[in-house]
XYZ file of N, CA and C in Angstrom:
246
model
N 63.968 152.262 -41.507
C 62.576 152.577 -41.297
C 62.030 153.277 -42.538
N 60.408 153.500 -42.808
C 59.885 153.813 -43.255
C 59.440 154.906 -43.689
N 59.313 156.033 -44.147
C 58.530 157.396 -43.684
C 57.459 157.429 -44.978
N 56.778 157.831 -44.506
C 55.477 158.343 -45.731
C 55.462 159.484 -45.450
N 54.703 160.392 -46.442
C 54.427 161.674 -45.918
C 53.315 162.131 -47.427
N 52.147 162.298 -46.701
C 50.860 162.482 -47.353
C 50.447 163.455 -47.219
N 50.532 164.693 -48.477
C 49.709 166.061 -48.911
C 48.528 166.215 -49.335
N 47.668 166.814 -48.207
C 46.329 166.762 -49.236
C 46.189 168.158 -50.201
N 46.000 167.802 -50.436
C 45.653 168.974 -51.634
C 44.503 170.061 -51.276
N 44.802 171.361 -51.167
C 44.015 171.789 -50.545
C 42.657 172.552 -51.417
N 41.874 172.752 -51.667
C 41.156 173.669 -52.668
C 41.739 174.803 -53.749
N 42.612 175.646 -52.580
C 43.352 176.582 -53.309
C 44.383 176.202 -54.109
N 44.875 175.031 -53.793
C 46.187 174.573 -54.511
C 45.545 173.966 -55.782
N 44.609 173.242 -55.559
C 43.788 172.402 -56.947
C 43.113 173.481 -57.948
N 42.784 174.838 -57.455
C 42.552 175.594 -58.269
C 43.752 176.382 -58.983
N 44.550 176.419 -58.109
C 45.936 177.016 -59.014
C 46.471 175.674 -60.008
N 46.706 174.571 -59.690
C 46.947 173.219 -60.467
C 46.226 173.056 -62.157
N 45.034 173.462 -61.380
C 43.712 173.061 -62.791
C 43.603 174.674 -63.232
N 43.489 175.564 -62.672
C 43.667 176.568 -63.597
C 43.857 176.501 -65.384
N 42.508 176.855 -65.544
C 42.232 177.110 -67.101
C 43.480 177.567 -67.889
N 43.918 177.591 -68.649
C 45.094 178.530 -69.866
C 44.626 178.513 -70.915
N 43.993 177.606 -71.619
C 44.104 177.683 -72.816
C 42.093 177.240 -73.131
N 41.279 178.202 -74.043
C 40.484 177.561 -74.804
C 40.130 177.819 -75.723
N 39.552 176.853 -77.196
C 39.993 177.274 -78.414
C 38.582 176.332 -78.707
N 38.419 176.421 -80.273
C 37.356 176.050 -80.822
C 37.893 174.653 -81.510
N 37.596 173.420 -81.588
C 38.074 172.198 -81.946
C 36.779 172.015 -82.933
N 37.133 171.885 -84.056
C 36.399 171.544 -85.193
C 36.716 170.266 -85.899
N 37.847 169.248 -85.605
C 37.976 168.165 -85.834
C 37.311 167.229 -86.172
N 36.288 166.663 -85.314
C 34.774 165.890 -85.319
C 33.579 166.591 -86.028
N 33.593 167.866 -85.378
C 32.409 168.360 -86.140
C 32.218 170.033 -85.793
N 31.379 170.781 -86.387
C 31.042 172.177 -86.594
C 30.768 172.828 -86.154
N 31.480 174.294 -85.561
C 30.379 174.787 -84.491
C 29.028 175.310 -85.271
N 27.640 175.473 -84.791
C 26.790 175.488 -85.236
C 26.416 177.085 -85.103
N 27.023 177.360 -84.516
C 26.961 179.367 -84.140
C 25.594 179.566 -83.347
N 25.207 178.229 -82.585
C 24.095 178.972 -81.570
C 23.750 179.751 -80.875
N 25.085 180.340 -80.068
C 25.227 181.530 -79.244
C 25.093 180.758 -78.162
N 25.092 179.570 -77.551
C 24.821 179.128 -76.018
C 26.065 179.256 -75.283
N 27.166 179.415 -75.611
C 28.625 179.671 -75.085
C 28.676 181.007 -74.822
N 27.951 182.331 -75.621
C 28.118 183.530 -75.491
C 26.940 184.059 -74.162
N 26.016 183.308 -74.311
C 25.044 183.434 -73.345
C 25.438 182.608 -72.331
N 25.767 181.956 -71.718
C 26.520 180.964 -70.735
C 27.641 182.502 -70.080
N 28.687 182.955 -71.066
C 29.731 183.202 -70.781
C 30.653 184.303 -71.805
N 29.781 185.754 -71.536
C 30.122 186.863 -72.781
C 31.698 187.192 -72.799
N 31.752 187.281 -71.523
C 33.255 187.322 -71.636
C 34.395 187.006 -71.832
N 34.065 185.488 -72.298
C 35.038 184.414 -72.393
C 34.187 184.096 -73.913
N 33.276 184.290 -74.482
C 32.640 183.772 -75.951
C 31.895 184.917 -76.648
N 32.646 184.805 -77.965
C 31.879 185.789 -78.673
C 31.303 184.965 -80.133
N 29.825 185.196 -80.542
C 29.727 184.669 -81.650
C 29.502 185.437 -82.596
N 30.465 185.052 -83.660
C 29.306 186.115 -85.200
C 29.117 184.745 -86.412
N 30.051 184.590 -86.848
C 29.932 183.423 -87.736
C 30.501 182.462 -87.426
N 30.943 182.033 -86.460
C 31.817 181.209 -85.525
C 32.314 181.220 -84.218
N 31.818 180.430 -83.033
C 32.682 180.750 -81.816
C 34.113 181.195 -81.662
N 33.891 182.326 -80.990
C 35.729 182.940 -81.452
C 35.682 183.188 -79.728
N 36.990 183.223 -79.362
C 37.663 183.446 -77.644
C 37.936 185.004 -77.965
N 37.111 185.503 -76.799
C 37.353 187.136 -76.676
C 39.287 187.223 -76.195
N 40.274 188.271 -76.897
C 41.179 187.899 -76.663
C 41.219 188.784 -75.396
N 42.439 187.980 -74.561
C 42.677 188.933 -73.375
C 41.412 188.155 -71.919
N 40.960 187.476 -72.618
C 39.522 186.840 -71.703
C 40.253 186.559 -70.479
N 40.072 187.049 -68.870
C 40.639 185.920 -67.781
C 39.950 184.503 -67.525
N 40.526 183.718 -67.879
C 39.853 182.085 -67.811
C 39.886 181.806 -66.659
N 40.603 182.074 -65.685
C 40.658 182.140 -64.477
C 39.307 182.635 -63.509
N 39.093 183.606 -63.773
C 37.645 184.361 -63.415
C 36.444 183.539 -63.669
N 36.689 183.048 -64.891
C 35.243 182.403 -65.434
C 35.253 180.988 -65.461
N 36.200 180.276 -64.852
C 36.350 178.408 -65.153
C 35.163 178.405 -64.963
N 34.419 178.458 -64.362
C 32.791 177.603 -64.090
C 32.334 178.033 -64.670
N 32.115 178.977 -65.452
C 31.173 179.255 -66.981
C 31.972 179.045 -68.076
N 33.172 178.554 -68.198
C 33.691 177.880 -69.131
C 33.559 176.836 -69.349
N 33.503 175.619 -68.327
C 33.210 174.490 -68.178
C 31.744 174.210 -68.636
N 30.670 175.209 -67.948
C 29.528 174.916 -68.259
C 29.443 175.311 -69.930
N 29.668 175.754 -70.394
C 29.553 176.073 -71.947
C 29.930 175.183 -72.417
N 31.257 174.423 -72.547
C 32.174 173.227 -73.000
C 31.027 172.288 -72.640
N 30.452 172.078 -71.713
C 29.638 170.783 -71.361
C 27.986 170.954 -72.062
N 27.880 172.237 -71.928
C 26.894 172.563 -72.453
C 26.349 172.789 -74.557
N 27.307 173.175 -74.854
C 28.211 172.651 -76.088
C 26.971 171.976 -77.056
N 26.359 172.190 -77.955
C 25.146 170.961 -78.905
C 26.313 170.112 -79.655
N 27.700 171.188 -80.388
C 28.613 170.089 -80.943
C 29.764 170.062 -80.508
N 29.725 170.243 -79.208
C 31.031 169.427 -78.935
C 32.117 169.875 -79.075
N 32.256 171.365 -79.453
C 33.506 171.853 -79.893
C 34.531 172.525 -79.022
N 34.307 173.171 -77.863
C 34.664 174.194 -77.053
C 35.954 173.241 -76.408
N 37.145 173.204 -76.375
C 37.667 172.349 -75.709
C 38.437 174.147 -74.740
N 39.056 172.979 -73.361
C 39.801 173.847 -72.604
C 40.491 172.795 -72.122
N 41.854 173.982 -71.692
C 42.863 172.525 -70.907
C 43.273 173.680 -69.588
């Protein structure tokens, strides 16, 4: 015989799964422009002076949804997170 056995995934588990660790400035393609829309989005997780820099010590955890929105929000594209 057969058995299946199907986990759904529950909210809490997908947030521990996807849980933020890491975000950094990717300049590969192109430049950050130092607008400040990442620092205004998200002070605690973005600081600008002459370049988007990651406040160290930041909980990414706390802030995924204003991390995300900054990364998406982004003019070049640089903010990556995994």
């Amino acid at each position: 015989s057969f058995f299946c056995y199907i986990h759904y995934i529950t909210i809490q588990e997908k947030e521990f799964i996807m849980a933020i660790t890491k975000v950094w400035l990717d300049e590969s393609s192109d430049e950050c422009i130092s607008c400040g829309a990442c620092e205004s989005v998200c002070s605690d997780v973005f600081a600008v002076n002459d370049k988007m820099s990651v406040n160290e010590g930041a909980d990414f955890n706390a802030f995924e949804a204003e991390i995300k929105d900054a990364a998406s929000s982004c003019p070049a594209g640089v903010i990556k997170y995994e």
